[in-house]
Structures are given as C-alpha cells and as structure tokens.
Short mmCIF file of C-alpha atoms in Angstrom, two decimals:
data_model
loop_
_atom_site.label_atom_id
_atom_site.label_comp_id
_atom_site.label_asym_id
_atom_site.label_seq_id
_atom_site.Cartn_x
_atom_site.Cartn_y
_atom_site.Cartn_z
CA MET A 1 -201.11 2.37 70.38
CA GLY A 2 -202.03 1.51 73.96
CA ASP A 3 -204.67 3.15 76.12
CA LEU A 4 -202.08 5.55 77.50
CA GLU A 5 -200.95 7.72 74.63
CA LEU A 6 -198.33 10.44 74.83
CA LEU A 7 -198.24 11.29 71.12
CA LEU A 8 -200.82 10.95 68.40
CA PRO A 9 -199.52 9.32 65.17
CA GLY A 10 -199.53 12.67 63.35
CA GLU A 11 -197.65 14.37 66.19
CA ALA A 12 -195.00 11.64 66.26
CA ASP A 13 -194.50 12.01 62.51
CA VAL A 14 -193.93 15.76 62.85
CA LEU A 15 -191.46 15.30 65.70
CA VAL A 16 -189.47 12.64 63.83
CA ARG A 17 -189.37 14.70 60.62
CA GLY A 18 -188.01 17.66 62.59
CA LEU A 19 -185.02 15.83 64.10
CA ARG A 20 -181.74 17.44 63.05
CA SER A 21 -178.11 17.76 64.08
CA PHE A 22 -176.86 20.68 66.19
CA GLN A 23 -173.41 22.22 66.47
CA LEU A 24 -171.67 21.78 69.80
CA ARG A 25 -171.95 25.47 70.65
CA ASP A 26 -175.73 25.33 70.21
CA MET A 27 -176.29 22.56 72.77
CA GLY A 28 -178.58 23.89 75.49
CA SER A 29 -180.01 26.61 73.22
CA ARG A 30 -183.76 27.16 72.83
CA GLY A 31 -183.99 25.14 69.61
CA TRP A 32 -181.85 22.37 71.04
CA ASN A 33 -184.00 22.23 74.18
CA GLN A 34 -187.11 21.86 72.05
CA GLN A 35 -185.56 18.89 70.25
CA HIS A 36 -184.48 17.38 73.57
CA GLU A 37 -188.09 17.54 74.79
CA ASN A 38 -189.28 16.02 71.51
CA LEU A 39 -186.77 13.17 71.87
CA GLU A 40 -187.94 12.51 75.41
CA LYS A 41 -191.54 12.25 74.16
CA LEU A 42 -190.51 9.91 71.34
CA ASN A 43 -188.48 7.88 73.83
CA MET A 44 -191.39 7.45 76.24
CA GLN A 45 -193.84 6.68 73.45
CA ALA A 46 -191.50 4.04 72.02
CA ILE A 47 -191.32 2.36 75.44
CA LEU A 48 -195.11 2.54 75.80
CA ASP A 49 -195.58 0.95 72.37
CA ALA A 50 -193.08 -1.83 73.08
CA THR A 51 -194.64 -2.54 76.50
CA ALA A 52 -198.18 -2.67 75.12
CA SER A 53 -197.15 -4.77 72.08
CA GLN A 54 -199.18 -2.44 69.89
CA GLY A 55 -196.76 -2.19 66.98
CA GLU A 56 -193.71 0.05 66.74
CA PRO A 57 -194.74 3.33 65.08
CA ILE A 58 -191.76 5.32 66.43
CA GLN A 59 -189.28 2.80 65.07
CA GLU A 60 -191.10 2.76 61.71
CA LEU A 61 -191.08 6.56 61.50
CA LEU A 62 -187.36 6.78 62.31
CA VAL A 63 -186.59 4.29 59.55
CA THR A 64 -189.00 5.80 57.01
CA HIS A 65 -187.63 9.31 57.45
CA GLY A 66 -183.98 8.19 57.62
CA LYS A 67 -183.38 9.65 61.09
CA ILE A 68 -181.29 6.90 62.68
CA PRO A 69 -178.04 8.47 61.31
CA THR A 70 -179.18 11.80 62.81
CA LEU A 71 -179.64 10.19 66.22
CA VAL A 72 -176.20 8.58 66.02
CA GLU A 73 -174.59 11.90 65.13
CA GLU A 74 -176.38 13.68 68.00
CA LEU A 75 -175.31 10.88 70.37
CA ILE A 76 -171.65 11.27 69.48
CA ALA A 77 -171.86 15.07 69.49
CA VAL A 78 -173.16 15.19 73.06
CA GLU A 79 -170.55 12.59 74.08
CA MET A 80 -167.86 14.91 72.71
CA TRP A 81 -169.44 17.91 74.47
CA LYS A 82 -169.27 16.03 77.77
CA GLN A 83 -165.61 15.14 77.23
CA LYS A 84 -164.33 18.40 75.77
CA VAL A 85 -166.60 21.28 76.83
CA PHE A 86 -168.15 20.26 80.14
CA PRO A 87 -164.78 19.95 81.98
CA VAL A 88 -163.86 23.46 80.74
CA LEU A 89 -167.19 24.81 82.01
CA CYS A 90 -166.55 23.29 85.43
CA LYS A 91 -163.20 25.10 85.67
CA LEU A 92 -164.38 28.57 84.62
CA GLU A 93 -163.93 30.77 87.68
CA ASP A 94 -166.68 33.22 86.69
CA PHE A 95 -169.26 30.44 86.22
CA LYS A 96 -171.36 30.12 89.37
CA PRO A 97 -174.83 29.23 88.08
CA GLN A 98 -177.86 29.75 90.31
CA ASN A 99 -179.40 26.64 88.81
CA THR A 100 -177.54 23.76 87.15
CA PHE A 101 -180.60 22.05 85.66
CA PRO A 102 -180.07 23.47 82.12
CA ILE A 103 -176.60 21.86 82.09
CA TYR A 104 -178.01 18.65 83.52
CA MET A 105 -180.40 18.42 80.58
CA VAL A 106 -177.47 18.46 78.15
CA LEU A 107 -175.70 15.77 80.18
CA HIS A 108 -178.92 13.74 80.21
CA HIS A 109 -179.32 14.08 76.44
CA GLU A 110 -176.86 11.25 75.79
CA ALA A 111 -178.85 8.95 78.09
CA SER A 112 -182.08 9.88 76.29
CA ILE A 113 -180.70 9.05 72.84
CA ILE A 114 -179.02 5.77 73.80
CA ASN A 115 -182.22 4.71 75.56
CA LEU A 116 -184.26 5.40 72.42
CA LEU A 117 -181.72 3.52 70.28
CA GLU A 118 -181.81 0.57 72.68
CA THR A 119 -185.60 0.42 72.33
CA VAL A 120 -185.71 0.59 68.52
CA PHE A 121 -182.54 -1.37 67.62
CA PHE A 122 -184.34 -4.55 68.62
CA HIS A 123 -185.61 -4.45 65.01
CA LYS A 124 -183.06 -5.43 62.36
CA GLU A 125 -184.33 -2.90 59.82
CA VAL A 126 -183.23 -0.13 62.22
CA CYS A 127 -179.64 -1.38 62.12
CA GLU A 128 -179.81 -1.46 58.32
CA SER A 129 -181.20 2.09 58.20
CA ALA A 130 -178.21 3.36 60.22
CA GLU A 131 -176.19 2.93 56.99
CA ASP A 132 -172.56 4.06 57.34
CA THR A 133 -173.13 5.51 60.84
CA VAL A 134 -173.30 1.97 62.23
CA LEU A 135 -169.48 2.16 62.16
CA ASP A 136 -169.60 5.24 64.38
CA LEU A 137 -172.10 3.51 66.67
CA VAL A 138 -169.84 0.45 66.98
CA ASP A 139 -166.94 2.74 67.95
CA TYR A 140 -169.20 4.52 70.47
CA CYS A 141 -170.23 1.21 72.07
CA HIS A 142 -166.60 0.07 72.18
CA ARG A 143 -165.62 3.26 74.06
CA LYS A 144 -168.39 2.72 76.60
CA LEU A 145 -167.60 -0.97 77.16
CA THR A 146 -163.91 -0.20 77.57
CA LEU A 147 -164.93 2.31 80.24
CA LEU A 148 -167.01 -0.39 81.95
CA VAL A 149 -164.04 -2.77 82.08
CA ALA A 150 -161.79 0.01 83.40
CA GLN A 151 -164.27 0.75 86.20
CA SER A 152 -164.98 -2.88 87.00
CA GLY A 153 -162.98 -2.76 90.22
CA ARG A 154 -165.27 -0.08 91.58
CA GLY A 155 -168.63 -0.86 89.97
CA ALA A 156 -171.00 2.09 89.62
CA PRO A 157 -169.89 5.34 91.25
CA PRO A 158 -171.20 5.81 94.82
CA GLU A 159 -174.62 7.41 95.00
CA GLU A 160 -174.03 9.44 98.15
CA GLU A 161 -173.51 13.17 97.79
CA SER A 162 -171.28 15.20 100.03
CA GLN A 163 -173.01 17.75 102.22
CA TYR A 164 -170.42 20.34 101.23
CA SER A 165 -170.38 19.84 97.46
CA SER A 166 -170.86 22.88 95.24
CA PRO A 167 -173.62 22.71 92.61
CA MET A 168 -171.06 22.04 89.86
CA GLN A 169 -169.39 19.29 91.91
CA GLU A 170 -172.77 17.67 92.45
CA LEU A 171 -173.37 17.91 88.71
CA GLN A 172 -170.07 16.16 87.99
CA LYS A 173 -171.08 13.33 90.34
CA GLN A 174 -174.44 13.01 88.61
CA ALA A 175 -172.67 12.86 85.24
CA GLU A 176 -170.42 10.07 86.52
CA LEU A 177 -173.41 8.06 87.76
CA MET A 178 -175.15 8.61 84.44
CA GLU A 179 -172.09 7.42 82.50
CA PHE A 180 -172.33 3.98 84.12
CA GLU A 181 -175.97 3.57 83.08
CA ILE A 182 -175.24 4.83 79.56
CA ALA A 183 -172.50 2.20 79.18
CA LEU A 184 -174.97 -0.55 80.12
CA LYS A 185 -177.40 0.73 77.48
CA ALA A 186 -174.56 0.74 74.94
CA LEU A 187 -173.98 -2.94 75.74
CA SER A 188 -177.58 -3.70 74.76
CA VAL A 189 -177.29 -1.69 71.54
CA LEU A 190 -174.10 -3.54 70.61
CA ARG A 191 -175.81 -6.88 71.19
CA TYR A 192 -178.63 -5.86 68.80
CA ILE A 193 -176.03 -4.88 66.20
CA THR A 194 -174.48 -8.36 66.49
CA ASP A 195 -177.92 -9.84 65.72
CA CYS A 196 -177.40 -8.42 62.21
CA VAL A 197 -173.81 -9.65 61.88
CA ASP A 198 -174.47 -11.65 58.69
CA SER A 199 -175.79 -8.56 56.89
CA LEU A 200 -173.25 -6.01 58.14
CA SER A 201 -170.72 -4.50 55.74
CA LEU A 202 -167.20 -5.92 55.61
CA SER A 203 -165.91 -2.65 57.06
CA THR A 204 -168.21 -2.95 60.09
CA LEU A 205 -167.26 -6.59 60.64
CA SER A 206 -163.57 -5.73 60.39
CA ARG A 207 -164.06 -2.89 62.87
CA MET A 208 -165.77 -5.19 65.37
CA LEU A 209 -163.51 -8.23 65.02
CA SER A 210 -160.08 -6.87 64.06
CA THR A 211 -159.83 -3.23 65.13
CA HIS A 212 -161.65 -3.58 68.46
CA ASN A 213 -161.55 -7.38 68.99
CA LEU A 214 -164.97 -7.22 70.62
CA PRO A 215 -165.12 -10.95 71.51
CA CYS A 216 -162.13 -10.53 73.84
CA LEU A 217 -163.60 -7.34 75.33
CA LEU A 218 -166.87 -9.17 76.02
CA VAL A 219 -164.94 -11.94 77.81
CA GLU A 220 -163.42 -9.24 80.03
CA LEU A 221 -166.91 -7.96 80.82
CA LEU A 222 -168.10 -11.42 81.82
CA GLU A 223 -165.06 -11.88 84.05
CA HIS A 224 -165.50 -8.60 85.89
CA SER A 225 -169.33 -8.31 85.70
CA PRO A 226 -169.39 -4.60 86.64
CA TRP A 227 -173.19 -4.73 87.04
CA SER A 228 -172.82 -7.10 90.03
CA ARG A 229 -171.28 -6.43 93.42
CA ARG A 230 -171.16 -7.63 97.03
CA GLU A 231 -172.51 -5.19 99.58
CA GLY A 232 -172.70 -6.19 103.25
CA GLY A 233 -172.22 -9.81 102.27
CA LYS A 234 -175.21 -9.71 99.92
CA LEU A 235 -175.14 -10.01 96.14
CA GLN A 236 -176.50 -6.96 94.33
CA GLN A 237 -177.14 -6.42 90.63
CA PHE A 238 -177.72 -3.16 88.79
CA GLU A 239 -181.14 -3.33 87.15
CA SER A 240 -183.78 -0.76 86.23
CA GLY A 241 -181.50 2.13 87.20
CA ARG A 242 -180.60 0.98 90.73
CA TRP A 243 -178.67 -1.60 92.70
CA GLN A 244 -181.00 -4.38 93.84
CA THR A 245 -180.28 -7.19 96.31
CA VAL A 246 -180.57 -10.65 94.75
CA THR A 247 -182.23 -13.24 96.94
CA PRO A 248 -180.35 -16.56 97.38
CA SER A 249 -183.02 -18.38 95.35
CA GLU A 250 -182.45 -15.98 92.40
CA GLN A 251 -178.65 -15.97 92.38
CA GLN A 252 -178.37 -18.73 89.80
CA LYS A 253 -180.70 -16.88 87.46
CA LEU A 254 -179.00 -15.27 84.47
CA SER A 255 -179.18 -11.48 84.65
CA LYS A 256 -180.33 -9.52 81.63
CA LEU A 257 -176.91 -7.90 81.15
CA ASP A 258 -175.01 -11.19 81.39
CA GLY A 259 -177.47 -12.56 78.85
CA GLN A 260 -176.74 -9.69 76.45
CA VAL A 261 -173.00 -10.46 76.63
CA TRP A 262 -173.52 -14.18 75.98
CA ILE A 263 -175.81 -13.54 73.00
CA ALA A 264 -173.34 -11.05 71.52
CA LEU A 265 -170.51 -13.58 71.92
CA TYR A 266 -172.64 -16.29 70.32
CA ASN A 267 -173.36 -14.03 67.34
CA LEU A 268 -169.75 -12.92 66.87
CA LEU A 269 -168.19 -16.36 67.22
CA LEU A 270 -170.68 -18.68 65.55
CA SER A 271 -172.24 -16.72 62.68
CA PRO A 272 -170.68 -17.82 59.35
CA GLU A 273 -169.69 -14.31 58.26
CA ALA A 274 -167.94 -13.50 61.52
CA ARG A 275 -166.20 -16.87 61.85
CA ALA A 276 -164.75 -16.49 58.38
CA ARG A 277 -163.15 -13.16 59.30
CA TYR A 278 -162.17 -13.47 62.96
CA CYS A 279 -158.47 -14.20 63.41
CA LEU A 280 -158.07 -16.63 66.32
CA THR A 281 -154.58 -15.59 67.46
CA SER A 282 -152.96 -17.14 70.53
CA PHE A 283 -154.16 -14.17 72.60
CA ALA A 284 -157.74 -14.45 71.34
CA LYS A 285 -157.69 -18.22 71.87
CA GLY A 286 -156.50 -17.81 75.46
CA GLN A 287 -159.18 -15.22 76.21
CA LEU A 288 -162.03 -17.17 74.63
CA LEU A 289 -161.13 -20.42 76.39
CA LYS A 290 -161.81 -18.64 79.69
CA LEU A 291 -165.49 -18.89 78.76
CA ARG A 292 -165.52 -22.64 79.41
CA ALA A 293 -165.48 -22.04 83.16
CA PHE A 294 -168.71 -20.02 82.90
CA LEU A 295 -170.62 -22.53 80.77
CA THR A 296 -172.26 -24.46 83.60
CA ASP A 297 -175.28 -26.74 83.30
CA THR A 298 -177.37 -24.04 85.01
CA LEU A 299 -176.39 -21.49 82.37
CA LEU A 300 -177.02 -23.93 79.50
CA ASP A 301 -180.48 -24.66 80.89
CA GLN A 302 -181.31 -20.96 80.61
CA LEU A 303 -179.63 -20.37 77.23
CA PRO A 304 -179.66 -23.75 75.44
CA ASN A 305 -178.07 -22.28 72.29
CA LEU A 306 -174.85 -21.85 74.23
CA ALA A 307 -174.29 -25.60 73.84
CA ASP A 308 -173.14 -24.74 70.31
CA LEU A 309 -170.69 -22.23 71.78
CA GLN A 310 -169.47 -24.89 74.19
CA GLY A 311 -168.79 -27.22 71.25
CA PHE A 312 -166.95 -24.42 69.42
CA LEU A 313 -164.70 -23.83 72.44
CA ALA A 314 -163.97 -27.56 72.79
CA HIS A 315 -162.85 -27.60 69.14
CA LEU A 316 -160.88 -24.36 69.61
CA ALA A 317 -158.91 -25.93 72.48
CA LEU A 318 -157.59 -28.61 70.11
CA THR A 319 -156.69 -26.33 67.19
CA GLU A 320 -153.56 -24.31 66.56
CA ALA A 321 -153.73 -20.54 66.98
CA GLN A 322 -153.60 -18.47 63.79
CA PRO A 323 -150.89 -15.90 63.11
CA PRO A 324 -152.13 -12.29 62.94
CA LYS A 325 -153.43 -11.38 59.50
CA LYS A 326 -151.52 -8.78 57.53
CA ASP A 327 -153.87 -8.42 54.60
CA LEU A 328 -154.19 -4.99 53.02
CA VAL A 329 -157.86 -4.11 53.28
CA LEU A 330 -159.49 -0.95 51.97
CA GLU A 331 -162.33 -0.14 54.27
CA GLN A 332 -164.56 2.66 55.47
CA ILE A 333 -163.76 4.29 58.78
CA PRO A 334 -166.06 6.12 61.24
CA GLU A 335 -166.09 9.81 60.50
CA ILE A 336 -168.47 11.60 62.92
CA TRP A 337 -166.11 11.84 65.92
CA GLU A 338 -163.11 12.85 63.80
CA ARG A 339 -165.14 15.41 61.85
CA LEU A 340 -166.55 17.03 64.99
CA GLU A 341 -163.13 17.10 66.62
CA ARG A 342 -161.58 18.62 63.49
CA GLU A 343 -164.30 21.30 63.23
CA ASN A 344 -164.03 22.30 66.89
CA LYS A 345 -160.35 21.78 67.63
CA GLY A 346 -158.95 24.63 69.72
CA LYS A 347 -162.45 26.07 70.29
CA TRP A 348 -163.44 24.21 73.47
CA GLN A 349 -162.91 27.17 75.79
CA ALA A 350 -164.62 29.57 73.37
CA ILE A 351 -167.61 27.24 73.17
CA ALA A 352 -167.75 26.99 76.98
CA LYS A 353 -167.64 30.78 77.40
CA HIS A 354 -170.30 31.29 74.71
CA GLN A 355 -172.60 28.83 76.46
CA LEU A 356 -171.88 30.43 79.83
CA ARG A 357 -173.14 33.79 78.55
CA HIS A 358 -175.96 32.73 76.24
CA VAL A 359 -177.20 29.32 77.37
CA PHE A 360 -176.43 28.37 80.96
CA SER A 361 -177.15 31.66 82.70
CA PRO A 362 -180.93 31.91 82.18
CA SER A 363 -183.08 34.53 83.85
CA GLU A 364 -185.58 33.61 86.56
CA GLN A 365 -188.38 33.98 84.02
CA ASP A 366 -186.63 31.64 81.56
CA LEU A 367 -186.13 29.09 84.31
CA ARG A 368 -189.79 29.17 85.23
CA LEU A 369 -190.78 28.71 81.59
CA GLN A 370 -188.38 25.78 81.23
CA ALA A 371 -189.66 24.24 84.46
CA ARG A 372 -193.20 24.36 83.11
CA ARG A 373 -192.15 22.71 79.85
CA TRP A 374 -190.27 19.98 81.72
CA ALA A 375 -193.32 19.31 83.88
CA GLU A 376 -195.43 18.94 80.72
CA THR A 377 -192.88 16.63 79.07
CA TYR A 378 -192.36 14.35 82.06
CA ARG A 379 -196.00 13.52 82.73
CA LEU A 380 -196.37 11.42 85.86
CA ASP A 381 -198.93 9.04 84.37
CA VAL A 382 -196.59 8.28 81.48
CA LEU A 383 -193.53 7.90 83.73
CA GLU A 384 -195.40 5.42 85.90
CA ALA A 385 -196.55 3.49 82.82
CA VAL A 386 -193.01 3.09 81.44
CA ALA A 387 -191.57 2.18 84.84
CA PRO A 388 -190.41 -1.46 84.71
CA GLU A 389 -191.69 -2.29 88.21
CA ARG A 390 -193.53 -1.04 91.28
CA PRO A 391 -192.22 2.25 92.75
CA ARG A 392 -189.25 1.94 95.09
CA CYS A 393 -188.28 4.08 98.06
CA ALA A 394 -185.83 6.78 96.96
CA TYR A 395 -183.84 6.28 100.18
CA CYS A 396 -183.77 2.54 100.99
CA SER A 397 -185.11 0.98 97.71
CA ALA A 398 -187.89 -0.94 99.48
CA GLU A 399 -191.26 -1.10 97.70
CA ALA A 400 -192.94 2.26 98.23
CA SER A 401 -196.53 3.40 98.52
CA LYS A 402 -196.16 7.05 99.58
CA ARG A 403 -195.22 9.93 97.29
CA CYS A 404 -193.68 13.33 98.11
CA SER A 405 -196.73 15.54 98.65
CA ARG A 406 -195.00 18.68 97.34
CA CYS A 407 -193.60 17.61 93.97
CA GLN A 408 -195.22 14.17 93.51
CA ASN A 409 -191.98 12.94 91.91
CA GLU A 410 -190.28 10.78 94.57
CA TRP A 411 -191.61 7.68 96.34
CA TYR A 412 -190.97 6.56 99.93
CA CYS A 413 -191.85 3.55 102.07
CA CYS A 414 -192.20 5.60 105.26
CA ARG A 415 -191.91 9.09 106.69
CA GLU A 416 -188.51 8.36 108.25
CA CYS A 417 -186.95 7.61 104.84
CA GLN A 418 -188.45 10.76 103.36
CA VAL A 419 -186.89 12.90 106.11
CA LYS A 420 -183.48 11.25 105.64
CA HIS A 421 -183.64 11.77 101.87
CA TRP A 422 -184.71 15.44 102.01
CA GLU A 423 -181.14 16.79 101.95
CA LYS A 424 -180.64 15.14 98.55
CA HIS A 425 -184.16 15.62 97.20
CA GLY A 426 -184.87 19.17 98.41
CA LYS A 427 -183.45 21.14 95.46
CA ALA A 428 -185.20 19.05 92.81
CA CYS A 429 -188.43 19.25 94.81
CA VAL A 430 -188.36 23.05 94.92
CA LEU A 431 -187.68 23.27 91.17
CA ALA A 432 -190.58 20.95 90.40
CA VAL A 433 -192.96 22.97 92.56
CA GLN A 434 -191.84 26.17 90.83
CA GLY A 435 -192.64 24.54 87.50
CA ASP A 436 -196.15 23.68 88.63
CA ARG A 437 -196.78 27.21 89.88
CA ALA A 438 -195.56 28.67 86.59
CA LYS A 439 -198.34 26.91 84.68
#
C-alpha cells in the first residue's frame, strides 16, 4: 500500500469478511451504521491503492470472499429504500427531526457503494465474481441512465438552497443532487461491464441488447450529454463532483464521461458475441447512424479505435434492417429488486414509522457519539489524498488555499466567499465541531 494507509491488510480482511445484507427496516440502525463506516473506509482505501498503483488488495479481498453480490444487493436495497420509504418519511406529520444527518447517511450509502464498485470493476475478475447479480447490476445501471436521459433538459439539479427550506426539504434537495452523481458513476460501472461482454452469460447479453437496448440508450446520452451545459455563455462540464468551466482550448478534448459512452458503444457493437446477438431493427439502425455526426477527426485522434466503429456504421448504412426477433429464449432474470419488493410490499409506511421511532430520532448523546465516529472515519489527511485535484472554493469553485478554521472541512479562496457560503455551510460546521468536542 502507499505511504498513507487507512487500513492495515488484516483490518481490511476483517471488514470485507463482515459485509452482509440488511433488511430495509434495519437501515440506519447501529449495526447498519457500523457497516456503512466500514464501507467508507474500504472505499477510501481502494481509491488510495488505485492512485498509488500499489496493487489492489480491496478488490482482491472482495473477490476472494465473494462479497461483490453482497454489495450489489445492498446497492439495490438502499435504492429501493430511497424510492419507497424515504418519500413516506418526508410526509409523516409527526416527524420533525432535530438533526437530519442520520437520514443523510442512509441516502449517501448508495453513493458510497456505487463509488466502490466503480473503483473495483475496472478489473474483469470482479465482474466475473458478481455471478448472477450482474443481471441486477445491469438493470440498476439501466434505471440510472434512463433517469439521466429524462433529466437531460435540465442537467444536474440546481445547487442553491432556499433560505426558507425545512430540514427535510433540504434533505430532499441533497438527495436529488446526489442522484445525478450516482447516475454518472453507474455509467462508468456499465462501461466496465461491457469490457467483459465476450465472457458474459447469454442471459446478461440478452438483457443488455434486447430487453434494454443499451446501444440506443447510449446514443441518447451522447446526444443530450447531461454532464455538459452552457452557463453564462461558457461551456461547463460536471467532473470531480462539481460543474467546471471548460476553457476554449480544452473544448475539443474528450471528457471522461463521453469517453465512457464511446467505449461502451464500441464494446456492445463490435465484440463478436454482442454483434451475433444484437438485432439491428430499423429503429436501432436509425439511432446508431446518428453516431456518424459525432465521429469527427478530432474524436478519432483521441480514440483511434473508433475508426472501426466508423467502418461498422458505414457498412450498416448500406444494409437492410432486420425484423425483430421472436425467438423463444429461456433465460435468467434479475431477482433482487423483485424479491425485496415482494417481501416489503404494503409495509412501506410501517417501515418508515419504525425507523422514525427507533433509528432517526437519536438522543443528543447518540448524536455526539455518531459525530465522533464520523470524524474518525472521514480523516482529513485521507480525504485530501483521495481528492482528484487541488482544493476548490466551496462558494465560487476557484482554487482555494484557506480552510474553515472551525471545522477544517470546507475550503475558500477568500474571506468574502466564506462569509457568503456560511448560510449553507453553518449547520454542517456546527455538527463537525460537536464531533471534535465529543472525542
């Protein structure tokens, strides 16, 4: 491992061995919180290992102990909680929490897991170790990408918070912002799955190419490019968790997210296994031929392999479309979402009320204890080491050199920006200071 070490090898092994699935009603409980903290540590250590190029012990442990299916199940469980239970919680009239951070941690859990999967799925053996749950993961990614296309007219939700929002309304806005970033991570995970397209099961290939028609969905993403926008006449791209202005000299440079889409398309359209099973109907042909307008010399210079895709499209333009296939195929289907929905159907309100009483109404002492644990988990030296770039001002996004003197968590370029950002930062700052004092 690198010089900066969050977990010793023995500690990482213990944490990976202990990963397990939780019922929806237990999300936010003491045992669940402990696992969330463990996942955060594994997540940060995996990023440290990948950055330092010191081997991939976290990825190896997850494969060795067969925990990738567990992560996929937890990912889909928290996704269901956010869709089915969280809206009920927000509507409960008797739920007026003093502190919403315990709920925020559950909302953030999905982002933590998808981030860890994005880091480790770079390795093909991880995809193989997912076994049958790769079907569930493909469905999950499809849901997220469909959401991205649906939101493409608006881009990411606005970051400003209303002065008069209630704590729960603010939490809903944070969840919406988080959903956009999660969808972008899901795009990366899907691309890594397509790297293994020639070794995927027939059921997974059928799910990707026939059920979801992912090539056409990826074309939609390229057309709308939800991670790019025009703001004040300037081009901005969403990278490293924030919108960043692209200088004129960099505007022809392929963004990481556009690159992920192109690589996924290349894998799905040109790999022998996928080409043999993808039905090029008139609709699919029309969608795919839209790609020719994007395949400029500038793009081909950056991704030379796309010349093969260009040749494929030129051939496709001259061929007849295929009629839809009506073959009877016996195949596996994803089961995690359906199983969880079947087990909890009609119980959403009961789960919300149980969590209101036993999970999301902690005492002041419990909050202080949790704050201390969070401070220990999110070590500043580790967070700085995994940061992809120099700190940026929390208010204006300029490069920053000054840190909030109270909590040490936020960065600013000047005093004026810090004052303007205090209304948004104040609550988190107070919680962080309480955590330090509780040590």
